[in-house]
Coordinates of C-alpha atoms in Angstrom, one line a residue:
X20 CA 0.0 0.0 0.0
X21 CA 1.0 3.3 -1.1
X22 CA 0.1 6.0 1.8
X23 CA 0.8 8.6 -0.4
X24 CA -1.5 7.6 -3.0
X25 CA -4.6 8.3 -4.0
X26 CA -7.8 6.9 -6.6
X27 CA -7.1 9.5 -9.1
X28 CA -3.1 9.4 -9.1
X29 CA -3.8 5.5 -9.4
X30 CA -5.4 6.0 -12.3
X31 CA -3.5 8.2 -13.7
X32 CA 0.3 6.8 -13.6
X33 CA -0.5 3.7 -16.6
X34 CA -1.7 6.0 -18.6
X35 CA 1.8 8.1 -18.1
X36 CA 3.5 4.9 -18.0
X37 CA 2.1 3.8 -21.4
X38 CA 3.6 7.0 -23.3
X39 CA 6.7 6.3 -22.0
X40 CA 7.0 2.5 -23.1
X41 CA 5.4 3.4 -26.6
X42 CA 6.7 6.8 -27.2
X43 CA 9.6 7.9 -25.5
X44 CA 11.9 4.5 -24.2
X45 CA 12.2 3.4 -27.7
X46 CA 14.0 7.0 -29.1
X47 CA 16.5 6.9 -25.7
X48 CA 19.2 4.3 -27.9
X49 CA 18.6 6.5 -31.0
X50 CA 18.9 10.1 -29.7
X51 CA 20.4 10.4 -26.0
X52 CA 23.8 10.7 -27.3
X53 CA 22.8 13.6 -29.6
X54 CA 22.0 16.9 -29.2
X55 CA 18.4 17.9 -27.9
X56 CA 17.1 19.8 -31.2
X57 CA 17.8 16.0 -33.2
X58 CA 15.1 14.6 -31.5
X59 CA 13.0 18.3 -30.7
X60 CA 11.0 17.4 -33.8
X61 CA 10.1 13.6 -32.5
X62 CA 9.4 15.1 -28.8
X63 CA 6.4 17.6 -30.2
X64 CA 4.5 14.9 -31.6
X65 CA 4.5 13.3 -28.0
X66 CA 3.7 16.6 -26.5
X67 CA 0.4 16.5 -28.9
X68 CA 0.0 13.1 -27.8
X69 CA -0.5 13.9 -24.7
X70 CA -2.3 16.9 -24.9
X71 CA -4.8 14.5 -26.7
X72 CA -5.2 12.0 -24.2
X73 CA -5.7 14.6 -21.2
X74 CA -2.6 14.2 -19.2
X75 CA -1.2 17.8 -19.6
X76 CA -0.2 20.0 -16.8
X77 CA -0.9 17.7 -14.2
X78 CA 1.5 20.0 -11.8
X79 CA -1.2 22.7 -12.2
X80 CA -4.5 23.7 -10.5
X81 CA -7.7 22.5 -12.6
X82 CA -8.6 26.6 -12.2
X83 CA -5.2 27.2 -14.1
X84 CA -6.0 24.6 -16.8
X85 CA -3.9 21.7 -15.3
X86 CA -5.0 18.2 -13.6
X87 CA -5.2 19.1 -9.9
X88 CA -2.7 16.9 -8.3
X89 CA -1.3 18.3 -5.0
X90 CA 2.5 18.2 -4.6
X91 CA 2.7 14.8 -3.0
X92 CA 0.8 13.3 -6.1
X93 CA 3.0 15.2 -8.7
X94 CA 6.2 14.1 -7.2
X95 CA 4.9 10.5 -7.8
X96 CA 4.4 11.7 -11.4
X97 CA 7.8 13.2 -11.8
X98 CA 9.5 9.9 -10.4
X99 CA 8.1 8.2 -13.1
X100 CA 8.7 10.8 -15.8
X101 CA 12.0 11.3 -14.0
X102 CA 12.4 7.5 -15.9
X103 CA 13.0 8.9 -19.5
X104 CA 15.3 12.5 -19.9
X105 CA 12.4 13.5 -22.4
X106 CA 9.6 12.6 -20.0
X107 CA 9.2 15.8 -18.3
X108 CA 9.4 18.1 -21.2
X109 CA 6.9 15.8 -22.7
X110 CA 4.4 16.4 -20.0
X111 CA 5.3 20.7 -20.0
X112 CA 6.7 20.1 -16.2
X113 CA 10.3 20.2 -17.3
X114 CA 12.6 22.8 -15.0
X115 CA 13.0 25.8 -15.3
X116 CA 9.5 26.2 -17.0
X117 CA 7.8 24.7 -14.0
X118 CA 9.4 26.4 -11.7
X119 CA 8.8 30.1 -13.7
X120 CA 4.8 28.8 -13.8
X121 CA 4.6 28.5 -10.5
X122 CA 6.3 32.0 -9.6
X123 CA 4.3 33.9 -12.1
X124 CA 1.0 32.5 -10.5
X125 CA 1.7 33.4 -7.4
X126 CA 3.3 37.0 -7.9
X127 CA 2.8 38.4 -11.7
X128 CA 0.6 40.8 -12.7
X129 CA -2.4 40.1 -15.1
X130 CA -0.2 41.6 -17.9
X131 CA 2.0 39.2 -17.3
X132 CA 0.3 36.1 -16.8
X133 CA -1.5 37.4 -20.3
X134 CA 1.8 38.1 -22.1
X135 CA 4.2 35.1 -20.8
X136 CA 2.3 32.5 -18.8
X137 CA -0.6 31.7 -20.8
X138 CA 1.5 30.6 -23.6
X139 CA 4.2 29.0 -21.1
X140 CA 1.1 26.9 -19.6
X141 CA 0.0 26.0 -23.6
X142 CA 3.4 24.6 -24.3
X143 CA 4.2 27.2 -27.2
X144 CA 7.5 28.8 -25.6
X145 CA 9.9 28.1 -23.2
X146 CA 11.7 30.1 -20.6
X147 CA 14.6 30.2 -18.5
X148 CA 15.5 31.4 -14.8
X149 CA 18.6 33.6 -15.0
X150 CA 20.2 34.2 -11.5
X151 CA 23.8 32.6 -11.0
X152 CA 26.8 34.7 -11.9
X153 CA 30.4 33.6 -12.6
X154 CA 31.6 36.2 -10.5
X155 CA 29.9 35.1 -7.3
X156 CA 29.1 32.3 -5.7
X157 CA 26.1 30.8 -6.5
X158 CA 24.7 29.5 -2.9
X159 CA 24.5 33.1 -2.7
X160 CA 21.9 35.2 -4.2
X161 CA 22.2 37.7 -1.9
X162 CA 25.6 38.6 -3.4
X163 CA 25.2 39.6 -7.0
X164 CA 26.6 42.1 -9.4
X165 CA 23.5 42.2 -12.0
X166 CA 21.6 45.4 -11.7
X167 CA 18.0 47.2 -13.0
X168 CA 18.1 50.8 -13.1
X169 CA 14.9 53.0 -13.4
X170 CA 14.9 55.2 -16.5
X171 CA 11.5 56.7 -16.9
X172 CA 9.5 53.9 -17.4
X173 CA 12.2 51.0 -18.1
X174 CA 14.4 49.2 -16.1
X175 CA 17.9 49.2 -18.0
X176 CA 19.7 45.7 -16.9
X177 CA 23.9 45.5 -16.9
X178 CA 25.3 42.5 -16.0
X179 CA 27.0 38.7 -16.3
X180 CA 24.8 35.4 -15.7
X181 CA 25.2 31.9 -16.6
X182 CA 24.1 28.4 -15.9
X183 CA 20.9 29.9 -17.1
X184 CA 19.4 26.3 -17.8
X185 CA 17.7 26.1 -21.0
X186 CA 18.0 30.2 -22.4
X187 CA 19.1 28.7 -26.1
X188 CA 15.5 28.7 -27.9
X189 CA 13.4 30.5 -24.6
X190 CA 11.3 33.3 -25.1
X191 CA 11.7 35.0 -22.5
X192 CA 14.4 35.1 -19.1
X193 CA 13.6 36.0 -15.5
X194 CA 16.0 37.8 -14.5
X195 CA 17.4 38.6 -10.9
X196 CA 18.7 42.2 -10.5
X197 CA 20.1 44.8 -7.9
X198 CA 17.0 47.3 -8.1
X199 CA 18.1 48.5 -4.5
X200 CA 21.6 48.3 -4.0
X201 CA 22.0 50.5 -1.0
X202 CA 19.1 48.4 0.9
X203 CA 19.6 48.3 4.5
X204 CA 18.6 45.0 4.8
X205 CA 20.7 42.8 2.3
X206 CA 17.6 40.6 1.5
X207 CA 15.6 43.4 -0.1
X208 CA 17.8 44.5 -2.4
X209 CA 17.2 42.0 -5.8
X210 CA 14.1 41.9 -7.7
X211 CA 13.2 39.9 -10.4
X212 CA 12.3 41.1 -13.6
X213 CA 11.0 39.5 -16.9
X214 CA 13.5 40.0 -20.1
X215 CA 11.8 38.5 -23.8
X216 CA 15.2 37.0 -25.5
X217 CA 14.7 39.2 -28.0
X218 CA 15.1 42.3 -26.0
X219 CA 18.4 44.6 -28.0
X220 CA 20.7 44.5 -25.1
X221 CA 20.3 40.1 -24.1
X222 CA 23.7 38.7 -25.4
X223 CA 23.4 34.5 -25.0
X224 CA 27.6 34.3 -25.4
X225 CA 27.2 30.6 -25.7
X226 CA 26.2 27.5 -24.4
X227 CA 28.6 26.0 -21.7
X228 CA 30.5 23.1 -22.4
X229 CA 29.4 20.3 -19.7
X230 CA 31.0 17.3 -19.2
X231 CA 32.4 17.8 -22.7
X232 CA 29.2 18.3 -24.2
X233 CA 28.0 20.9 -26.2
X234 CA 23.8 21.2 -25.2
X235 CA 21.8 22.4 -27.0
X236 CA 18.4 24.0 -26.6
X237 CA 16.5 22.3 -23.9
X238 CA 19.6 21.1 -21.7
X239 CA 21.6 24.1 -22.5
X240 CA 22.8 26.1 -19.5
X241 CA 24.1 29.5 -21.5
X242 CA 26.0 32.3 -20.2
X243 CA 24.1 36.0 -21.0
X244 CA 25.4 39.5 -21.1
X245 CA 22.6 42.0 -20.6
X246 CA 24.1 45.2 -21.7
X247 CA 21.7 48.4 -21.4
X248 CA 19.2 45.7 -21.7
X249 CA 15.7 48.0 -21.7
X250 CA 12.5 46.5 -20.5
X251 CA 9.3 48.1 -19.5
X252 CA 9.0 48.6 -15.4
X253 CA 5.6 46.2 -15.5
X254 CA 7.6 43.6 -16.5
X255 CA 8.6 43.1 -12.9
X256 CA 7.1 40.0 -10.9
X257 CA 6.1 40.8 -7.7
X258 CA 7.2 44.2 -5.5
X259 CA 10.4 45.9 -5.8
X260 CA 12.9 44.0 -3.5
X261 CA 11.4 40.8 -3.2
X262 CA 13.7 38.7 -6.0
X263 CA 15.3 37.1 -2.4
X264 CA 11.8 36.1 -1.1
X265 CA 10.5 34.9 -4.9
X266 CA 13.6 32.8 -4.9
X267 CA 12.9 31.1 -2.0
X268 CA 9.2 31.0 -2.5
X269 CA 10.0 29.1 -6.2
X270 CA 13.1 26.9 -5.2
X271 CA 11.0 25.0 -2.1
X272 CA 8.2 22.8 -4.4
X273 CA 11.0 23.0 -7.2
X274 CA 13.6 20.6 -4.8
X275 CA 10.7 18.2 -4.7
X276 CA 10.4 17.9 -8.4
X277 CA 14.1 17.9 -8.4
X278 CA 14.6 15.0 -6.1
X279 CA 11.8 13.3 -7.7
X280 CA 12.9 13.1 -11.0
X281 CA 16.3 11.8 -9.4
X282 CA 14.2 8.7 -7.7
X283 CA 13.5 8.2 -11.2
X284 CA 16.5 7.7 -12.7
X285 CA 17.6 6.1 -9.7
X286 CA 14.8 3.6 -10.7
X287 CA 16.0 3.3 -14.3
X288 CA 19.5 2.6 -13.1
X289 CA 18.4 0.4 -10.7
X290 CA 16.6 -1.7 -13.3
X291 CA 19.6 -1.6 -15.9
X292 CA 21.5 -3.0 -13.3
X293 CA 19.9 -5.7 -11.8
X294 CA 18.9 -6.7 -15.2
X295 CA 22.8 -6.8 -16.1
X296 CA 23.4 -8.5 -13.1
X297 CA 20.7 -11.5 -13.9
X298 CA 21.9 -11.8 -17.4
X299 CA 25.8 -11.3 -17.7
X300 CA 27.5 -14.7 -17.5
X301 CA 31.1 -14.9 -15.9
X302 CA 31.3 -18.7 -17.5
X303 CA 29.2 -21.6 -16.9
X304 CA 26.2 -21.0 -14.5
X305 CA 27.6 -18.6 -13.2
X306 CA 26.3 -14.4 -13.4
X307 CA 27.8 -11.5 -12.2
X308 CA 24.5 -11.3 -9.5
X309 CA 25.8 -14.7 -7.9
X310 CA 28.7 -12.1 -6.2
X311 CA 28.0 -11.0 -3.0
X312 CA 29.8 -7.4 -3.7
X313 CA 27.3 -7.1 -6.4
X314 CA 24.5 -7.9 -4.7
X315 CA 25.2 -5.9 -1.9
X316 CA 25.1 -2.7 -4.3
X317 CA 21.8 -4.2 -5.2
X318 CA 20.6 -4.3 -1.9
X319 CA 21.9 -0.7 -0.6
X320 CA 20.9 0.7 -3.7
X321 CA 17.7 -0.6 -3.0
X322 CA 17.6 0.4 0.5
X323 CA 18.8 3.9 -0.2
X324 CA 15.9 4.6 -3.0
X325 CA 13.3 3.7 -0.6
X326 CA 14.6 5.5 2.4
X327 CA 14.7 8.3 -0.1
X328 CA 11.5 8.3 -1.6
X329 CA 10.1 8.1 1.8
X330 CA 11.8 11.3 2.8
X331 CA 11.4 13.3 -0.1
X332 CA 7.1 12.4 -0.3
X333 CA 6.7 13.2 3.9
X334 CA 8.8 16.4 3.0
X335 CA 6.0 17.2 0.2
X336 CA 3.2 16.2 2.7
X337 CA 4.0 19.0 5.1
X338 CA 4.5 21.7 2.4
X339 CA 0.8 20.7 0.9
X340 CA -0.1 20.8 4.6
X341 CA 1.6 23.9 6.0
X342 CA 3.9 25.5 3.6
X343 CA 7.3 25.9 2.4
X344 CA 8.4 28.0 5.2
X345 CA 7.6 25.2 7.7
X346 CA 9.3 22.9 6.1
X347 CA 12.7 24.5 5.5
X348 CA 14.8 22.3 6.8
X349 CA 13.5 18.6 5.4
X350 CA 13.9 20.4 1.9
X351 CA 17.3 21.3 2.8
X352 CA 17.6 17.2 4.0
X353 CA 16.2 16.0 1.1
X354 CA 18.6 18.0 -1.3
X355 CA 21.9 16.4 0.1
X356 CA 20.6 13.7 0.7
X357 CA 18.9 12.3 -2.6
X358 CA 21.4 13.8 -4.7
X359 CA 23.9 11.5 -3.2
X360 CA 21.8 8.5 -3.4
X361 CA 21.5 9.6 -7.2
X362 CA 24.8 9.5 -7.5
X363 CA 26.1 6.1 -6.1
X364 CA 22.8 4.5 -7.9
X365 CA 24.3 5.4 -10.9
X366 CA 27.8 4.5 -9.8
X367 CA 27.1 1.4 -9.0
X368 CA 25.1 0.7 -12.3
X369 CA 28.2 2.1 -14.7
X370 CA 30.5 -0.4 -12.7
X371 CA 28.2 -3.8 -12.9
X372 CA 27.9 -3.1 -16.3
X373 CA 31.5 -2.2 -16.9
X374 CA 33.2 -1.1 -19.8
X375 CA 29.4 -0.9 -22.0
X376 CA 28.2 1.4 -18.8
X377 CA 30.8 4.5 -19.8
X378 CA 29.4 3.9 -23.6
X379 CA 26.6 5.8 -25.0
X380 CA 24.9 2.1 -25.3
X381 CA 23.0 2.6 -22.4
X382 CA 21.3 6.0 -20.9
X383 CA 23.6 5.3 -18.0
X384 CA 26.3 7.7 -19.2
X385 CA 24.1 10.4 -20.3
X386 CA 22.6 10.4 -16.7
X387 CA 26.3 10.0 -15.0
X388 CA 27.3 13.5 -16.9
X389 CA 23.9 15.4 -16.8
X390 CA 23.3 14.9 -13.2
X391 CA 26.8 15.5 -11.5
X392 CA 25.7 19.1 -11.3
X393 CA 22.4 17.5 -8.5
X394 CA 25.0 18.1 -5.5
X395 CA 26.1 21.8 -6.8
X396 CA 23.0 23.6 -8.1
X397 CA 19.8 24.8 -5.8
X398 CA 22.4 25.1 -3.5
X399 CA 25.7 23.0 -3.0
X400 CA 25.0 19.8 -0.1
X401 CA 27.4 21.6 2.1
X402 CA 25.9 24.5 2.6
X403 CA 22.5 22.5 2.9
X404 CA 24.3 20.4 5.5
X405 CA 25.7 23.3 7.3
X406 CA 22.1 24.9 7.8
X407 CA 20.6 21.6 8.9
X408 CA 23.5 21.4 11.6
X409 CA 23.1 24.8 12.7
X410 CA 19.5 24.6 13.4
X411 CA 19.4 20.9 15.0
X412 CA 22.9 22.5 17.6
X413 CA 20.0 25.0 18.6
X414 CA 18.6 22.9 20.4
X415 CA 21.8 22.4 22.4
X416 CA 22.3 25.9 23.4
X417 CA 25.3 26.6 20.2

């Protein structure tokens, strides 16, 4: 029994399931190892799938034109979408565009829920979340050299950002800016403002090299000059000096996704190996699951997935119950922690299958390169693990 489950999410996941075994397992061999716009074209006509068969949105209010799950439901759903590296974008819950939904319900204007989020929520542009600087360090956002300065009725941007996920092909960047540098208090002095890419002034310099991969579109993470970059003052989300708060306020539901989607491919690994494990012979009878260090990765790996998922759903429970806020510390928890889990899954899996594990034979690779980054970004697991310290020594008078 599932405690976390419910009559509608039960009837939901095979039909999710079912796109993914028909539509999107079959292209992983073909395209993983290629860049994202190769298989764009192949991805769209799943997108209208499921468009057709009702499952859009589901991380959205019914109100907003999605399916109503609450967060503990839709993490279920990005576990299992988490299975396939297309299945989120398939679905129009990939990150950053999820994330930027959410924030612009919660804090845009009508003009800008008119102008950028309707269209976001139909699936017919992208976006991107522009916020880390290679000049400061990225735990930080309080710390930033990116500013917005009034003129007349514009805000007139200068400034360096990059790891902005997915900016090659996005319509339109939300942007973190100094719009108060002289704040007293060093958490009022960012806001966020929305940039269209085609703004004279946005500069994408290129896309980073990661892992020794040149992304493209969709797993992109550019670096962006904005250089007297003019936008109209309306086009900022929320109040003046609340980009700190808006971060906060969009990065709590967005580790759940995160950590989610990492169960997921914990899964997928965890299947690849076992299935290795069962099959490869070592001569004779004998398979490489008959060793006991193998299946002791099998059994910690499954161990550590469960413990995880465990975590990560309680941790969603609260925030449906009583907010972000409240549950500060379990999100920092779950960060560290699953992202470590992610990686030894997927350590494990690359070694049983040995030398075919580092080739672009299997998805294991892609993964291995793709998700290194899960212990640095939304916050590196030290600093995580220093804030969950400090609060749990609280209670023993340090």
């Amino acid at each position: 029994m599932n405690i976390f489950s419910s009559e509608k999410l039960a009837a939901f996941l095979p039909k999710v399931q079912q796109i993914l075994e028909e539509n999107l397992y079959p292209l992983e061999a073909k395209y993983v190892h290629l860049p994202f716009s190769a298989v764009e074209p192949e991805l769209q006509k799943i997108r209208t799938l499921v468009k057709e068969r009702g499952l859009w949105n589901s991380h959205l209010s019914e109100s907003h034109g999605g399916l109503g799950f609450n967060l503990v439901e839709f993490g279920q759903i990005s576990e299992l979408l988490g299975r396939s590296p297309y299945g989120h974008y398939c679905f129009n819950c990939n990150a950053p565009d999820i994330g930027n939904q959410e924030l612009l319900l919660g804090n845009a204007s009508s003009y800008l829920k008119e102008i950028f989020l309707e269209p976001l929520i139909r699936g017919n542009i992208r976006s991107c979340f522009s916020m880390t600087e290679p000049d400061f360090a990225g735990s930080n956002p309080v710390h930033m050299g990116t500013t917005a300065v009034k003129d007349g009725d514009h805000y007139v941007i200068n400034g360096t950002k990059w790891f902005t996920t997915a900016a090659d092909g996005a319509s339109f960047a939300i942007v973190m800016a100094n719009t108060n540098p002289e704040a007293e208090n060093k958490y009022q002095k960012a806001s966020m403002i929305i940039v269209p890419t085609d703004t004279e002034g946005f500069h994408l310099k290129r896309n980073i090299s990661i892992m020794g991969e040149e992304n493209d579109t969709y797993f992109s993470h550019a670096e962006i000059e904005y250089k007297d970059c003019r936008v109209p003052i309306k086009n900022l989300i929320g109040n003046e000096g609340e980009g700190f708060l808006l971060a906060q306020q969009r990065l709590g539901p967005g580790r759940i996704h995160h950590c989610m989607r990492w169960i997921g491919i914990c899964e997928k690994a965890f299947d690849l190996m076992c299935e290795r494990a069962a099959s490869r012979s070592l001569g004779g009878d004998t398979k490489l699951g008959h060793k006991q260090t193998i299946q002791n990765w099998i059994a910690e790996s499954r161990a550590e997935i469960n413990a995880s998922r465990y975590m990560v759903l309680h941790t969603a429970h609260k925030i449906d119950e009583v907010g972000a806020k409240a549950a500060r510390l379990e999100i920092s928890t779950i960060k560290f922690y699953v992202a470590n889990v992610l990686m030894k899954v997927l350590d494990r899996a690359i070694q049983v299958h040995g030398a075919l594990g580092i080739t672009d034979d299997t998805v294991l690779s892609f993964y291995y390169r793709h998700e290194r980054g899960a212990r640095i970004y939304d916050g590196p697991d030290e600093v995580h693990k220093s804030t969950l310290a400090r609060q749990i020594l609280k209670n023993y008078g340090l």
